[in-house]
Amino acid sequence: MTKLSIIYYSSYGTAHAMASRMAATAEAKGAEVRLRRVRETAPDEVVQSVEGWAAHAASVGGQPVAEPEDIDWADAVIMGSGTRYGHVTSQLQSFIDTLGPLWQEGRLADKVYAAFTSSQTRHGGQETTLLAMLTTFCHFGGIIVPPGYTDQIKFADGNPYGVGVVTGGDGVDETANAALDHLVTRVVDVAQRLED
């Protein structure tokens, strides 16, 4: 059974919805899944000053928080983050920065990695955010499994580096869900092949 960790940061809930969709799809494919949110590092008064942010933080408050051990445990890891100025959120970067001891021991290497993101506009930094995560996976010695154009859905969502959605409006719509299903299925399939 492939062990998959889905580790994400979500301010308003889009990345949470994306991660939850992939977790359900992976479990249906027979994977053992750890769905883990990244710890909030913004000051509470800042979070509470934005209604949507505060509501989402409250809704996931009881859910498990990502720890380095969740990556050590996994055969495959999918990371997700909203885009901040074309890069990952500071919250996800703070988590990544805790992985140094595992990296030094080579325990982040030889795992399958993929990424997802969201932004407020179509050209709001999705591709650069995904590429930033892929660059990190290169430093880990990871096996990057992008979706490429390996399924017709990728011609609809148009992102060969991972999955990206525009927040608000339709948000995680039918096309995005199909792209997420394809990404996580591809990650689990490749991880299973590597195990054999």
C-alpha positions as a Python dict, from the first residue, in 0.01 Angstrom:
ca = {
    (1, 'M'): (0, 0, 0),
    (2, 'T'): (144, 334, -107),
    (3, 'K'): (179, 587, 174),
    (4, 'L'): (89, 938, 59),
    (5, 'S'): (123, 1260, 257),
    (6, 'I'): (-69, 1561, 131),
    (7, 'I'): (73, 1867, 301),
    (8, 'Y'): (-73, 2209, 236),
    (9, 'Y'): (-129, 2560, 363),
    (10, 'S'): (-468, 2724, 310),
    (11, 'S'): (-577, 3072, 418),
    (12, 'Y'): (-935, 3074, 293),
    (13, 'G'): (-1005, 2710, 214),
    (14, 'T'): (-923, 2662, -155),
    (15, 'A'): (-606, 2458, -95),
    (16, 'H'): (-790, 2269, 178),
    (17, 'A'): (-1066, 2173, -69),
    (18, 'M'): (-806, 2069, -326),
    (19, 'A'): (-612, 1861, -74),
    (20, 'S'): (-928, 1696, 59),
    (21, 'R'): (-1033, 1600, -294),
    (22, 'M'): (-696, 1437, -362),
    (23, 'A'): (-699, 1255, -28),
    (24, 'A'): (-1039, 1100, -104),
    (25, 'T'): (-931, 999, -455),
    (26, 'A'): (-604, 846, -329),
    (27, 'E'): (-785, 649, -59),
    (28, 'A'): (-1028, 518, -320),
    (29, 'K'): (-722, 399, -518),
    (30, 'G'): (-600, 206, -214),
    (31, 'A'): (-336, 446, -81),
    (32, 'E'): (-285, 513, 289),
    (33, 'V'): (-316, 891, 322),
    (34, 'R'): (-207, 1151, 573),
    (35, 'L'): (-385, 1481, 506),
    (36, 'R'): (-195, 1749, 698),
    (37, 'R'): (-238, 2124, 714),
    (38, 'V'): (61, 2347, 777),
    (39, 'R'): (65, 2537, 1104),
    (40, 'E'): (-54, 2897, 1089),
    (41, 'T'): (234, 3135, 1155),
    (42, 'A'): (59, 3469, 1097),
    (43, 'P'): (-23, 3660, 1416),
    (44, 'D'): (-369, 3573, 1544),
    (45, 'E'): (-479, 3937, 1538),
    (46, 'V'): (-402, 3946, 1164),
    (47, 'V'): (-592, 3622, 1098),
    (48, 'Q'): (-890, 3739, 1305),
    (49, 'S'): (-901, 4072, 1119),
    (50, 'V'): (-999, 3900, 792),
    (51, 'E'): (-1338, 3729, 810),
    (52, 'G'): (-1272, 3452, 555),
    (53, 'W'): (-929, 3373, 695),
    (54, 'A'): (-1060, 3358, 1052),
    (55, 'A'): (-1353, 3136, 948),
    (56, 'H'): (-1130, 2889, 768),
    (57, 'A'): (-877, 2880, 1055),
    (58, 'A'): (-1159, 2800, 1296),
    (59, 'S'): (-1300, 2528, 1069),
    (60, 'V'): (-970, 2335, 1050),
    (61, 'G'): (-847, 2407, 1404),
    (62, 'G'): (-892, 2047, 1517),
    (63, 'Q'): (-729, 1884, 1215),
    (64, 'P'): (-377, 1738, 1224),
    (65, 'V'): (-83, 1972, 1165),
    (66, 'A'): (206, 1867, 938),
    (67, 'E'): (525, 1749, 1102),
    (68, 'P'): (852, 1645, 936),
    (69, 'E'): (771, 1285, 1029),
    (70, 'D'): (477, 1296, 785),
    (71, 'I'): (723, 1326, 496),
    (72, 'D'): (964, 1072, 643),
    (73, 'W'): (675, 822, 665),
    (74, 'A'): (555, 873, 308),
    (75, 'D'): (643, 707, -21),
    (76, 'A'): (491, 1005, -202),
    (77, 'V'): (424, 1368, -107),
    (78, 'I'): (198, 1625, -266),
    (79, 'M'): (247, 1979, -137),
    (80, 'G'): (11, 2268, -188),
    (81, 'S'): (15, 2639, -123),
    (82, 'G'): (-161, 2950, -233),
    (83, 'T'): (68, 3180, -427),
    (84, 'R'): (224, 3480, -258),
    (85, 'Y'): (395, 3717, -497),
    (86, 'G'): (466, 3423, -728),
    (87, 'H'): (604, 3203, -455),
    (88, 'V'): (481, 2971, -179),
    (89, 'T'): (325, 3114, 135),
    (90, 'S'): (551, 3193, 428),
    (91, 'Q'): (362, 2929, 626),
    (92, 'L'): (456, 2648, 387),
    (93, 'Q'): (812, 2780, 360),
    (94, 'S'): (838, 2775, 740),
    (95, 'F'): (739, 2408, 735),
    (96, 'I'): (991, 2331, 459),
    (97, 'D'): (1257, 2502, 669),
    (98, 'T'): (1202, 2244, 947),
    (99, 'L'): (1305, 1961, 712),
    (100, 'G'): (1681, 2024, 733),
    (101, 'P'): (1759, 1733, 966),
    (102, 'L'): (1572, 1486, 739),
    (103, 'W'): (1744, 1634, 434),
    (104, 'Q'): (2088, 1595, 595),
    (105, 'E'): (2015, 1228, 656),
    (106, 'G'): (1894, 1173, 298),
    (107, 'R'): (1547, 1081, 419),
    (108, 'L'): (1365, 1321, 181),
    (109, 'A'): (1523, 1160, -126),
    (110, 'D'): (1380, 894, -357),
    (111, 'K'): (1017, 980, -282),
    (112, 'V'): (763, 1086, -543),
    (113, 'Y'): (668, 1457, -523),
    (114, 'A'): (406, 1676, -691),
    (115, 'A'): (247, 2015, -622),
    (116, 'F'): (-72, 2222, -642),
    (117, 'T'): (-158, 2588, -593),
    (118, 'S'): (-422, 2860, -624),
    (119, 'S'): (-425, 3233, -689),
    (120, 'Q'): (-683, 3510, -718),
    (121, 'T'): (-621, 3554, -1091),
    (122, 'R'): (-525, 3315, -1372),
    (123, 'H'): (-184, 3477, -1416),
    (124, 'G'): (-132, 3546, -1046),
    (125, 'G'): (181, 3335, -1008),
    (126, 'Q'): (53, 2979, -1025),
    (127, 'E'): (328, 2845, -1247),
    (128, 'T'): (611, 3016, -1059),
    (129, 'T'): (471, 2888, -729),
    (130, 'L'): (456, 2533, -863),
    (131, 'L'): (807, 2562, -1005),
    (132, 'A'): (932, 2692, -668),
    (133, 'M'): (799, 2376, -503),
    (134, 'L'): (949, 2158, -778),
    (135, 'T'): (1286, 2329, -723),
    (136, 'T'): (1261, 2240, -354),
    (137, 'F'): (1188, 1878, -446),
    (138, 'C'): (1504, 1876, -661),
    (139, 'H'): (1704, 1979, -353),
    (140, 'F'): (1541, 1692, -163),
    (141, 'G'): (1655, 1443, -428),
    (142, 'G'): (1291, 1370, -497),
    (143, 'I'): (1133, 1208, -799),
    (144, 'I'): (913, 1479, -946),
    (145, 'V'): (594, 1355, -1109),
    (146, 'P'): (426, 1644, -1289),
    (147, 'P'): (99, 1583, -1472),
    (148, 'G'): (245, 1706, -1801),
    (149, 'Y'): (-9, 1651, -2077),
    (150, 'T'): (-65, 1287, -1990),
    (151, 'D'): (-445, 1314, -1988),
    (152, 'Q'): (-698, 1511, -2192),
    (153, 'I'): (-797, 1709, -1880),
    (154, 'K'): (-458, 1882, -1892),
    (155, 'F'): (-556, 2046, -2219),
    (156, 'A'): (-857, 2190, -2036),
    (157, 'D'): (-680, 2309, -1720),
    (158, 'G'): (-362, 2391, -1913),
    (159, 'N'): (-103, 2342, -1640),
    (160, 'P'): (167, 2077, -1698),
    (161, 'Y'): (355, 2158, -1374),
    (162, 'G'): (84, 2061, -1125),
    (163, 'V'): (-271, 2178, -1063),
    (164, 'G'): (-366, 2542, -1015),
    (165, 'V'): (-705, 2701, -965),
    (166, 'V'): (-833, 3056, -948),
    (167, 'T'): (-996, 3130, -614),
    (168, 'G'): (-1345, 3276, -589),
    (169, 'G'): (-1601, 3237, -865),
    (170, 'D'): (-1617, 2871, -960),
    (171, 'G'): (-1309, 2789, -748),
    (172, 'V'): (-1253, 2415, -742),
    (173, 'D'): (-1485, 2332, -1030),
    (174, 'E'): (-1539, 2015, -1233),
    (175, 'T'): (-1229, 2074, -1445),
    (176, 'A'): (-1012, 2137, -1140),
    (177, 'N'): (-1146, 1827, -965),
    (178, 'A'): (-1068, 1614, -1271),
    (179, 'A'): (-716, 1761, -1286),
    (180, 'L'): (-666, 1692, -913),
    (181, 'D'): (-790, 1334, -957),
    (182, 'H'): (-547, 1285, -1245),
    (183, 'L'): (-252, 1430, -1051),
    (184, 'V'): (-302, 1221, -739),
    (185, 'T'): (-373, 905, -941),
    (186, 'R'): (-54, 958, -1140),
    (187, 'V'): (148, 1015, -821),
    (188, 'V'): (11, 700, -655),
    (189, 'D'): (59, 491, -972),
    (190, 'V'): (422, 599, -1016),
    (191, 'A'): (496, 547, -645),
    (192, 'Q'): (349, 195, -667),
    (193, 'R'): (562, 114, -972),
    (194, 'L'): (874, 232, -789),
    (195, 'E'): (789, 6, -495),
    (196, 'D'): (770, -305, -715),
}
